[in-house]
Amino acid sequence: DQQVKQNSPSLSVQEGRISILNCDYTNSMFDYFLWYKKYPAEGPTFLISISSIKDKNEDGRFTVFLNKSAKHLSLHIVPSQPGDSAVYFCAASAVYNQGGKLIFGQGTELSVKP
Amino acid sequence: NAGVTQTPKFRILKIGQSMTLQCAQDMNHNYMYWYRQDPGMGLKLIYYSVGAGITDKGEVPNGYNVSRSTTEDFPLRLELAAPSQTSVYFCASSYGFRQGTNEKLFFGSGTQLSVL
């Protein structure tokens, strides 16, 4: 039962263009969503988050959009840079899920080509 | 500024052997977690702890044990290693639950474990 799904295992984008990474979830109780970025041989690092009371959160080149009715969120990176090449995980949590336990998607590997 | 430190980085075990994956954090975080990452499967929570002396199971706890005797340390024990436990293991910590961006986890660099 995959509650958080990233259906695209990989994405290739030209430098300077927009990267859009998608994530779908099934549990309507999720109320907080995060994106993590992972380079090879390193642990994931926090990138950006959004609460379910918002539909957009922006931090520099990174914007996360939340569509609660569709149970869908997306991460936009504009403009994309070669250093953005990494695996991106979306994650979700619910207020009833004590301990801040995050449910992660499978990840999308982004490749930004010069 | 160490953050979350995991040891070892790599390990090969034979079936039936035991080992302990070490994890330490120096951020005085209350919450600590163990995840495993399998190819194409994302990160699955094995065990977590909300403070010293308190641990609880995550999604995939079978075959593992944990303890939390101090705030800083959260070791993961594999008692009888099986090939299904071949994975990359990540330890993480966070300050608390539902306090701002507490779900912001800080991860260690991982332990790659192979059971042959």
XYZ file of N, CA and C in Angstrom:
690
model
N 0.848 -1.193 0.000
C 0.000 0.000 0.000
C 0.885 1.245 0.000
N 1.120 1.772 -1.190
C 2.017 2.914 -1.346
C 1.189 4.178 -1.181
N 1.287 4.820 -0.027
C 0.464 5.997 0.248
C 0.993 7.250 -0.432
N 2.280 7.252 -0.726
C 2.902 8.389 -1.410
C 3.614 7.835 -2.633
N 3.250 8.352 -3.800
C 3.782 7.785 -5.033
C 4.447 8.836 -5.908
N 5.610 8.509 -6.392
C 6.276 9.310 -7.408
C 6.397 8.415 -8.624
N 5.565 8.645 -9.595
C 5.430 7.705 -10.697
C 6.513 7.827 -11.757
N 7.288 8.899 -11.690
C 8.372 9.047 -12.662
C 9.696 8.725 -11.990
N 10.324 7.609 -12.348
C 11.606 7.262 -11.710
C 12.725 8.228 -12.097
N 12.606 8.839 -13.275
C 13.681 9.720 -13.714
C 13.127 10.849 -14.566
N 13.909 11.935 -14.619
C 13.539 13.119 -15.397
C 14.828 13.766 -15.876
N 14.856 14.132 -17.166
C 16.026 14.806 -17.720
C 15.610 16.168 -18.243
N 16.353 17.201 -17.865
C 15.990 18.575 -18.211
C 17.248 19.321 -18.652
N 17.070 20.261 -19.552
C 18.192 21.095 -19.999
C 18.434 22.211 -18.974
N 19.690 22.529 -18.772
C 20.042 23.623 -17.875
C 19.305 24.902 -18.268
N 18.785 25.600 -17.256
C 18.066 26.846 -17.493
C 16.572 26.672 -17.673
N 16.139 25.441 -17.961
C 14.710 25.195 -18.141
C 14.064 24.845 -16.804
N 12.754 24.660 -16.828
C 12.028 24.303 -15.617
C 12.034 22.789 -15.416
N 12.223 22.372 -14.177
C 12.049 20.969 -13.800
C 10.773 20.870 -12.977
N 9.930 19.901 -13.310
C 8.700 19.677 -12.551
C 8.680 18.227 -12.092
N 8.707 18.053 -10.785
C 8.661 16.722 -10.200
C 7.312 16.549 -9.520
N 6.694 15.412 -9.759
C 5.334 15.189 -9.280
C 5.251 14.127 -8.199
N 4.208 14.260 -7.391
C 4.006 13.337 -6.274
C 2.499 13.232 -6.013
N 2.004 12.026 -5.861
C 0.594 11.802 -5.550
C 0.469 11.073 -4.221
N -0.592 11.338 -3.506
C -0.799 10.643 -2.241
C -2.245 10.168 -2.149
N -2.465 9.171 -1.308
C -3.801 8.586 -1.211
C -4.479 8.884 0.122
N -3.707 9.199 1.152
C -4.259 9.375 2.487
C -4.698 10.827 2.686
N -5.992 11.055 2.814
C -6.510 12.418 2.958
C -6.173 13.028 4.321
N -5.637 12.227 5.239
C -5.259 12.736 6.559
C -3.889 13.411 6.545
N -3.133 13.226 5.485
C -1.830 13.899 5.405
C -2.056 15.407 5.408
N -1.301 16.103 6.254
C -1.483 17.546 6.319
C -0.172 18.321 6.270
N 0.920 17.626 6.012
C 2.208 18.311 5.905
C 3.058 17.531 4.924
N 3.656 18.263 3.992
C 4.377 17.620 2.900
C 5.756 18.241 2.762
N 6.721 17.388 2.434
C 8.103 17.858 2.341
C 8.766 17.267 1.106
N 9.778 17.953 0.635
C 10.655 17.434 -0.404
C 12.067 17.354 0.160
N 12.709 16.216 -0.136
C 14.091 16.002 0.247
C 14.893 15.744 -1.022
N 16.150 16.114 -0.954
C 17.073 15.960 -2.076
C 18.205 15.058 -1.618
N 18.610 14.134 -2.498
C 19.653 13.202 -2.104
C 20.700 13.070 -3.211
N 21.940 13.349 -2.836
C 23.072 13.099 -3.722
C 23.613 11.703 -3.443
N 24.303 11.101 -4.418
C 24.893 9.764 -4.205
C 25.816 9.738 -3.003
N 25.741 8.654 -2.247
C 26.602 8.412 -1.085
C 26.392 9.438 0.034
N 25.278 10.149 -0.002
C 24.937 11.061 1.082
C 23.526 10.772 1.569
N 23.208 11.252 2.765
C 21.845 11.151 3.237
C 20.974 12.230 2.620
N 19.658 12.017 2.614
C 18.750 13.053 2.104
C 18.865 14.336 2.927
N 18.648 15.461 2.276
C 18.617 16.743 2.973
C 17.301 17.446 2.666
N 16.785 18.122 3.656
C 15.518 18.828 3.521
C 15.627 19.936 2.489
N 14.594 20.062 1.655
C 14.601 21.084 0.619
C 13.523 22.141 0.856
N 12.284 21.708 0.931
C 11.167 22.636 1.075
C 9.957 21.876 1.590
N 9.055 22.583 2.258
C 7.863 21.919 2.787
C 6.633 22.788 2.560
N 5.461 22.186 2.774
C 4.211 22.930 2.652
C 3.174 22.314 3.578
N 2.438 23.183 4.242
C 1.328 22.744 5.065
C 0.080 22.641 4.209
N -0.861 21.799 4.632
C -2.078 21.613 3.844
C -2.996 22.836 3.848
N -2.692 23.819 4.688
C -3.518 25.034 4.686
C -3.077 25.987 3.578
N -1.976 25.658 2.919
C -1.489 26.474 1.823
C -1.570 25.698 0.523
N -1.501 26.415 -0.596
C -1.424 25.714 -1.869
C -0.118 25.996 -2.617
N 0.712 26.828 -2.021
C 1.983 27.159 -2.668
C 2.977 27.619 -1.615
N 4.218 27.184 -1.791
C 5.297 27.703 -0.950
C 6.538 27.847 -1.816
N 7.185 28.992 -1.686
C 8.295 29.316 -2.568
C 9.550 29.594 -1.757
N 10.677 29.098 -2.246
C 11.956 29.363 -1.594
C 13.020 29.453 -2.688
N 13.290 30.675 -3.113
C 14.277 30.884 -4.159
C 13.839 30.247 -5.469
N 14.657 29.351 -5.999
C 14.327 28.695 -7.269
C 13.322 27.558 -7.114
N 12.984 27.218 -5.893
C 12.142 26.058 -5.620
C 10.740 26.491 -5.174
N 9.737 25.907 -5.809
C 8.353 26.177 -5.433
C 7.619 24.851 -5.340
N 6.869 24.675 -4.272
C 6.047 23.488 -4.144
C 4.585 23.911 -4.242
N 3.825 23.175 -5.033
C 2.403 23.405 -5.212
C 1.631 22.214 -4.655
N 0.528 22.520 -3.968
C -0.300 21.469 -3.399
C -1.722 21.591 -3.919
N -2.225 20.500 -4.465
C -3.614 20.433 -4.923
C -4.305 19.359 -4.098
N -4.988 19.807 -3.038
C -5.574 18.838 -2.093
C -6.702 18.035 -2.734
N -7.475 18.649 -3.574
C -8.604 17.924 -4.174
C -8.105 16.788 -5.056
N -6.961 16.999 -5.690
C -6.384 15.954 -6.544
C -5.403 15.079 -5.787
N -5.122 15.419 -4.544
C -4.114 14.727 -3.731
C -2.796 14.655 -4.503
N -2.354 15.821 -4.902
C -1.183 15.915 -5.767
C -0.326 17.096 -5.345
N 0.985 16.877 -5.313
C 1.886 18.011 -5.137
C 2.999 17.929 -6.153
N 3.561 19.089 -6.428
C 4.636 19.138 -7.400
C 5.719 20.100 -6.922
N 6.916 19.821 -7.351
C 8.074 20.668 -7.053
C 8.563 21.253 -8.370
N 8.641 22.584 -8.416
C 9.134 23.266 -9.595
C 10.504 23.860 -9.279
N 11.435 23.641 -10.171
C 12.774 24.212 -10.027
C 13.029 25.092 -11.247
N 13.179 26.399 -10.983
C 13.377 27.340 -12.084
C 14.417 28.383 -11.700
N 15.486 28.591 -12.485
C 15.898 27.722 -13.584
C 16.679 26.525 -13.047
N 16.639 25.437 -13.756
C 17.369 24.245 -13.332
C 18.863 24.431 -13.571
N 19.648 23.871 -12.644
C 21.101 23.963 -12.740
C 21.705 22.562 -12.645
N 22.879 22.348 -13.216
C 23.488 21.006 -13.139
C 23.638 20.495 -11.708
N 23.869 21.389 -10.759
C 23.990 21.005 -9.355
C 22.692 20.504 -8.746
N 21.575 20.691 -9.468
C 20.288 20.171 -8.990
C 20.139 18.677 -9.296
N 21.040 18.128 -10.072
C 20.978 16.705 -10.404
C 21.110 15.872 -9.135
N 20.065 15.129 -8.823
C 19.979 14.379 -7.570
C 18.707 13.549 -7.609
N 18.490 12.763 -6.573
C 17.214 12.079 -6.399
C 16.359 12.916 -5.454
N 15.116 13.133 -5.839
C 14.190 13.934 -5.038
C 13.092 13.030 -4.485
N 12.918 13.102 -3.176
C 11.872 12.337 -2.511
C 10.798 13.295 -1.997
N 9.556 12.982 -2.229
C 8.507 13.683 -1.515
C 8.108 12.837 -0.314
N 7.604 13.499 0.704
C 7.234 12.830 1.939
C 6.014 13.515 2.534
N 5.255 12.765 3.323
C 4.040 13.308 3.919
C 3.893 12.831 5.348
N 3.225 13.646 6.153
C 2.932 13.233 7.526
C 1.520 13.681 7.898
N 0.989 13.058 8.951
C -0.363 13.350 9.414
C -0.329 13.657 10.898
N -1.191 14.551 11.341
C -1.150 15.002 12.731
C -1.424 13.866 13.703
N -2.186 12.838 13.258
C -2.489 11.730 14.160
C -1.323 10.763 14.270
N -0.353 10.904 13.384
C 0.750 9.950 13.279
C 1.876 10.404 14.196
N 1.727 10.098 15.469
C 2.664 10.598 16.461
C 4.106 10.206 16.148
N 5.008 11.061 16.484
C 6.410 10.802 16.236
C 6.906 11.460 14.975
N 6.044 12.181 14.295
C 6.475 12.846 13.075
C 6.897 11.865 12.015
N 6.282 10.699 11.999
C 6.696 9.688 11.049
C 6.339 10.114 9.634
N 7.341 10.185 8.807
C 7.143 10.562 7.423
C 6.960 9.330 6.556
N 6.062 9.434 5.584
C 5.903 8.414 4.562
C 6.527 8.965 3.291
N 7.487 8.245 2.746
C 8.240 8.710 1.593
C 7.760 8.077 0.299
N 7.879 8.843 -0.773
C 7.691 8.289 -2.101
C 8.952 7.560 -2.545
N 8.876 6.988 -3.758
C 9.978 6.149 -4.241
C 11.171 6.957 -4.742
N 10.961 8.230 -4.989
C 12.035 9.073 -5.490
C 11.998 9.249 -6.997
N 12.456 10.430 -7.450
C 12.627 10.726 -8.867
C 14.047 11.228 -9.060
N 14.767 10.597 -9.978
C 16.137 11.018 -10.252
C 16.130 12.099 -11.319
N 16.561 13.291 -10.937
C 16.614 14.424 -11.860
C 18.028 14.564 -12.412
N 18.100 14.696 -13.721
C 19.379 14.951 -14.387
C 19.255 16.265 -15.152
N 20.074 17.227 -14.810
C 20.070 18.524 -15.486
C 21.318 18.594 -16.356
N 21.097 18.675 -17.655
C 22.211 18.613 -18.598
C 22.644 20.017 -19.027
N 23.956 20.262 -19.060
C 24.454 21.595 -19.433
C 24.122 21.928 -20.884
N 30.839 20.596 13.517
C 29.394 20.532 13.310
C 29.018 19.181 12.717
N 29.036 18.093 13.536
C 28.913 16.750 13.000
C 27.498 16.433 12.539
N 26.451 16.816 13.282
C 25.089 16.459 12.895
C 24.779 15.036 13.292
N 24.430 14.198 12.296
C 24.120 12.790 12.524
C 25.251 11.952 11.936
N 25.851 11.121 12.777
C 26.994 10.314 12.365
C 26.629 8.840 12.407
N 26.842 8.156 11.288
C 26.570 6.726 11.196
C 27.857 5.966 10.956
N 27.984 4.823 11.618
C 29.093 3.913 11.343
C 28.592 2.476 11.396
N 29.153 1.566 10.571
C 30.134 1.833 9.521
C 29.462 2.368 8.256
N 30.238 2.727 7.257
C 29.677 3.169 5.980
C 29.337 1.982 5.086
N 30.104 0.924 5.189
C 29.877 -0.276 4.384
C 30.096 -1.501 5.272
N 29.332 -2.560 4.969
C 29.530 -3.803 5.709
C 28.971 -4.945 4.889
N 29.707 -6.063 4.889
C 29.217 -7.301 4.278
C 29.060 -8.329 5.385
N 27.889 -8.915 5.472
C 27.601 -9.930 6.480
C 27.287 -11.256 5.815
N 27.564 -12.321 6.522
C 27.095 -13.631 6.085
C 25.726 -13.889 6.713
N 24.943 -14.698 6.046
C 23.627 -15.059 6.558
C 23.764 -15.612 7.978
N 22.925 -15.087 8.879
C 22.933 -15.554 10.253
C 23.824 -14.772 11.192
N 24.706 -13.944 10.642
C 25.550 -13.121 11.506
C 24.740 -11.982 12.110
N 25.314 -11.384 13.140
C 24.679 -10.245 13.805
C 25.590 -9.032 13.717
N 24.974 -7.861 13.787
C 25.783 -6.648 13.839
C 24.934 -5.493 14.367
N 25.613 -4.464 14.768
C 24.955 -3.253 15.240
C 25.397 -2.072 14.389
N 24.418 -1.353 13.853
C 24.685 -0.107 13.145
C 24.601 1.031 14.169
N 25.661 1.818 14.186
C 25.717 2.885 15.174
C 25.198 4.195 14.600
N 24.545 4.978 15.444
C 24.056 6.294 15.058
C 24.171 7.228 16.247
N 24.728 8.395 16.019
C 24.851 9.395 17.071
C 24.547 10.769 16.493
N 23.866 11.602 17.290
C 23.593 12.976 16.864
C 23.991 13.937 17.987
N 24.464 15.105 17.566
C 24.951 16.077 18.542
C 24.121 17.350 18.545
N 22.862 17.235 18.099
C 21.990 18.410 18.006
C 20.977 18.465 19.139
N 21.080 17.531 20.093
C 20.155 17.457 21.233
C 18.711 17.251 20.762
N 18.560 16.486 19.676
C 17.234 16.196 19.158
C 16.553 15.114 19.981
N 15.254 15.299 20.185
C 14.489 14.294 20.928
C 14.192 13.070 20.073
N 13.853 13.301 18.809
C 13.377 12.227 17.949
C 14.510 11.663 17.097
N 14.564 10.325 17.036
C 15.524 9.668 16.159
C 14.833 8.532 15.420
N 15.354 8.229 14.228
C 14.681 7.300 13.327
C 15.718 6.417 12.624
N 15.271 5.223 12.242
C 16.037 4.389 11.333
C 15.164 4.082 10.112
N 15.731 4.371 8.937
C 15.078 4.065 7.675
C 15.964 3.113 6.871
N 15.332 2.363 6.000
C 16.057 1.611 5.003
C 15.588 2.039 3.619
N 16.538 2.066 2.689
C 16.205 2.436 1.322
C 16.557 1.293 0.399
N 15.541 0.751 -0.239
C 15.728 -0.274 -1.250
C 15.511 0.352 -2.623
N 16.175 -0.155 -3.648
C 16.057 0.451 -4.983
C 14.601 0.566 -5.427
N 14.213 1.757 -5.849
C 12.868 1.979 -6.360
C 11.765 1.934 -5.316
N 12.151 1.881 -4.045
C 11.130 1.707 -2.998
C 11.064 2.876 -2.034
N 11.873 3.870 -2.213
C 11.848 4.972 -1.275
C 12.437 4.572 0.067
N 12.091 5.343 1.083
C 12.608 5.120 2.429
C 11.502 4.532 3.298
N 11.807 3.436 3.949
C 10.833 2.788 4.826
C 11.316 2.904 6.274
N 10.403 3.295 7.173
C 10.746 3.483 8.574
C 10.820 2.134 9.289
N 11.951 1.887 9.962
C 12.140 0.622 10.677
C 11.711 0.778 12.140
N 12.341 1.703 12.832
C 12.042 2.019 14.228
C 12.238 3.510 14.432
N 11.610 4.027 15.474
C 11.852 5.398 15.841
C 11.821 5.535 17.366
N 12.308 6.676 17.829
C 12.355 6.929 19.275
C 11.999 8.392 19.521
N 11.157 8.622 20.521
C 10.752 9.997 20.833
C 11.537 10.567 22.006
N 12.454 9.773 22.543
C 13.288 10.239 23.639
C 13.995 9.063 24.262
N 14.951 9.353 25.134
C 15.708 8.284 25.784
C 14.767 7.333 26.515
N 14.960 6.042 26.270
C 14.167 5.017 26.917
C 12.863 4.674 26.232
N 12.527 5.398 25.143
C 11.242 5.184 24.465
C 11.490 4.878 22.992
N 11.043 3.700 22.563
C 11.172 3.337 21.157
C 9.860 2.736 20.668
N 9.664 2.751 19.370
C 8.450 2.168 18.800
C 8.728 1.699 17.382
N 7.892 0.751 16.925
C 8.071 0.167 15.607
C 7.583 1.103 14.521
N 8.251 0.994 13.381
C 7.806 1.685 12.188
C 7.111 0.723 11.250
N 7.288 0.936 9.948
C 6.608 0.121 8.946
C 7.203 -1.272 8.796
N 8.533 -1.390 8.931
C 9.223 -2.650 8.619
C 10.167 -3.053 9.747
N 9.667 -3.357 10.953
C 10.546 -3.621 12.097
C 11.101 -5.040 12.204
N 10.509 -5.991 11.463
C 10.894 -7.393 11.656
C 12.362 -7.639 11.319
N 13.049 -8.323 12.246
C 14.452 -8.648 12.040
C 15.410 -7.638 12.648
N 14.842 -6.601 13.283
C 15.664 -5.525 13.851
C 15.270 -5.256 15.305
N 16.227 -4.707 16.043
C 15.953 -4.224 17.391
C 16.686 -2.913 17.603
N 16.156 -2.084 18.494
C 16.791 -0.810 18.805
C 16.775 -0.588 20.312
N 17.588 0.354 20.719
C 17.578 0.819 22.099
C 17.914 2.300 22.086
N 17.510 3.002 23.118
C 17.817 4.440 23.212
C 18.101 4.753 24.679
N 19.347 4.537 25.068
C 19.726 4.759 26.460
C 20.123 6.213 26.716
N 20.506 6.926 25.673
C 20.865 8.337 25.804
C 20.179 9.133 24.710
N 20.120 10.443 24.875
C 19.545 11.286 23.834
C 20.361 11.207 22.547
N 21.676 11.039 22.672
C 22.556 11.137 21.521
C 22.587 9.887 20.641
N 22.429 8.698 21.232
C 22.708 7.463 20.514
C 21.463 6.629 20.248
N 21.427 6.017 19.064
C 20.274 5.197 18.687
C 20.770 4.060 17.815
N 21.347 3.008 18.394
C 21.877 1.904 17.592
C 20.777 0.985 17.083
N 21.026 0.395 15.923
C 20.117 -0.566 15.290
C 20.809 -1.919 15.259
N 20.138 -2.928 15.780
C 20.713 -4.259 15.895
C 20.055 -5.211 14.916
N 20.878 -5.940 14.144
C 20.404 -7.036 13.303
C 20.870 -8.326 13.968
N 19.940 -9.166 14.370
C 20.325 -10.353 15.137
C 20.727 -11.519 14.259
N 19.947 -11.846 13.262
C 20.223 -12.970 12.363
C 20.067 -12.451 10.941
N 21.170 -12.003 10.391
C 21.100 -11.321 9.101
C 20.557 -12.247 8.006
N 19.709 -11.671 7.164
C 19.108 -12.387 6.033
C 19.337 -11.569 4.767
N 19.375 -12.230 3.603
C 19.582 -11.490 2.345
C 18.568 -10.369 2.139
N 17.350 -10.532 2.668
C 16.320 -9.495 2.524
C 16.680 -8.206 3.259
N 17.697 -8.265 4.115
C 18.116 -7.071 4.843
C 19.236 -6.319 4.121
N 19.607 -6.803 2.948
C 20.527 -6.048 2.104
C 19.853 -4.747 1.699
N 20.471 -3.625 2.069
C 19.839 -2.333 1.859
C 20.812 -1.225 2.247
N 20.370 -0.003 2.049
C 21.098 1.150 2.591
C 20.295 1.666 3.777
N 20.945 1.810 4.892
C 20.282 2.204 6.128
C 20.648 3.641 6.483
N 19.609 4.412 6.787
C 19.810 5.804 7.172
C 19.253 6.049 8.560
N 20.052 6.696 9.362
C 19.599 7.186 10.647
C 19.259 8.664 10.496
N 18.262 9.126 11.223
C 17.857 10.530 11.135
C 17.418 11.017 12.507
N 17.405 12.318 12.661
C 16.911 12.894 13.911
C 16.119 14.158 13.614
N 15.264 14.536 14.569
C 14.537 15.791 14.461
C 14.280 16.322 15.858
N 13.966 17.627 15.929
C 13.818 18.258 17.238
C 12.575 17.775 17.966
N 11.475 17.697 17.275
C 10.243 17.308 17.950
C 9.131 17.089 16.956
N 7.959 16.964 17.469
C 6.801 16.673 16.621
C 5.874 17.870 16.585
N 5.539 18.295 15.382
C 4.544 19.340 15.191
C 4.952 20.656 15.863
N 6.222 20.959 15.725
C 6.682 22.247 16.248
C 7.411 22.946 15.120
N 6.685 23.654 14.324
C 7.319 24.286 13.178
C 7.696 23.245 12.148
N 8.902 23.227 11.743
C 9.341 22.279 10.728
C 10.043 21.103 11.387
N 9.443 20.582 12.464
C 10.071 19.469 13.157
C 10.157 18.231 12.293
N 9.233 18.105 11.320
C 9.354 16.960 10.439
C 10.578 17.077 9.550
N 11.272 18.196 9.673
C 12.518 18.356 8.959
C 13.535 17.436 9.601
N 13.794 16.351 8.945
C 14.723 15.364 9.460
C 16.139 15.671 9.002
N 17.075 15.390 9.877
C 18.485 15.483 9.541
C 19.008 14.054 9.434
N 19.541 13.707 8.277
C 19.957 12.343 8.007
C 21.469 12.193 8.121
N 21.875 10.981 8.516
C 23.272 10.599 8.387
C 23.569 10.217 6.944
N 24.810 9.876 6.679
C 25.229 9.592 5.294
C 24.956 8.159 4.874
N 24.475 7.324 5.793
C 24.038 5.994 5.410
C 25.058 4.894 5.642
N 24.530 3.674 5.778
C 25.344 2.456 5.866
C 24.858 1.503 4.784
N 25.764 1.128 3.894
C 25.402 0.162 2.848
C 25.720 -1.234 3.364
N 24.685 -2.041 3.518
C 24.833 -3.384 4.079
C 24.470 -4.437 3.035
N 25.353 -5.408 2.884
C 25.069 -6.550 2.009
C 25.111 -7.823 2.843
N 24.092 -8.654 2.687
C 24.029 -9.934 3.392
C 24.112 -11.040 2.351
N 25.184 -11.818 2.418
C 25.421 -12.825 1.388
C 25.404 -14.238 1.971
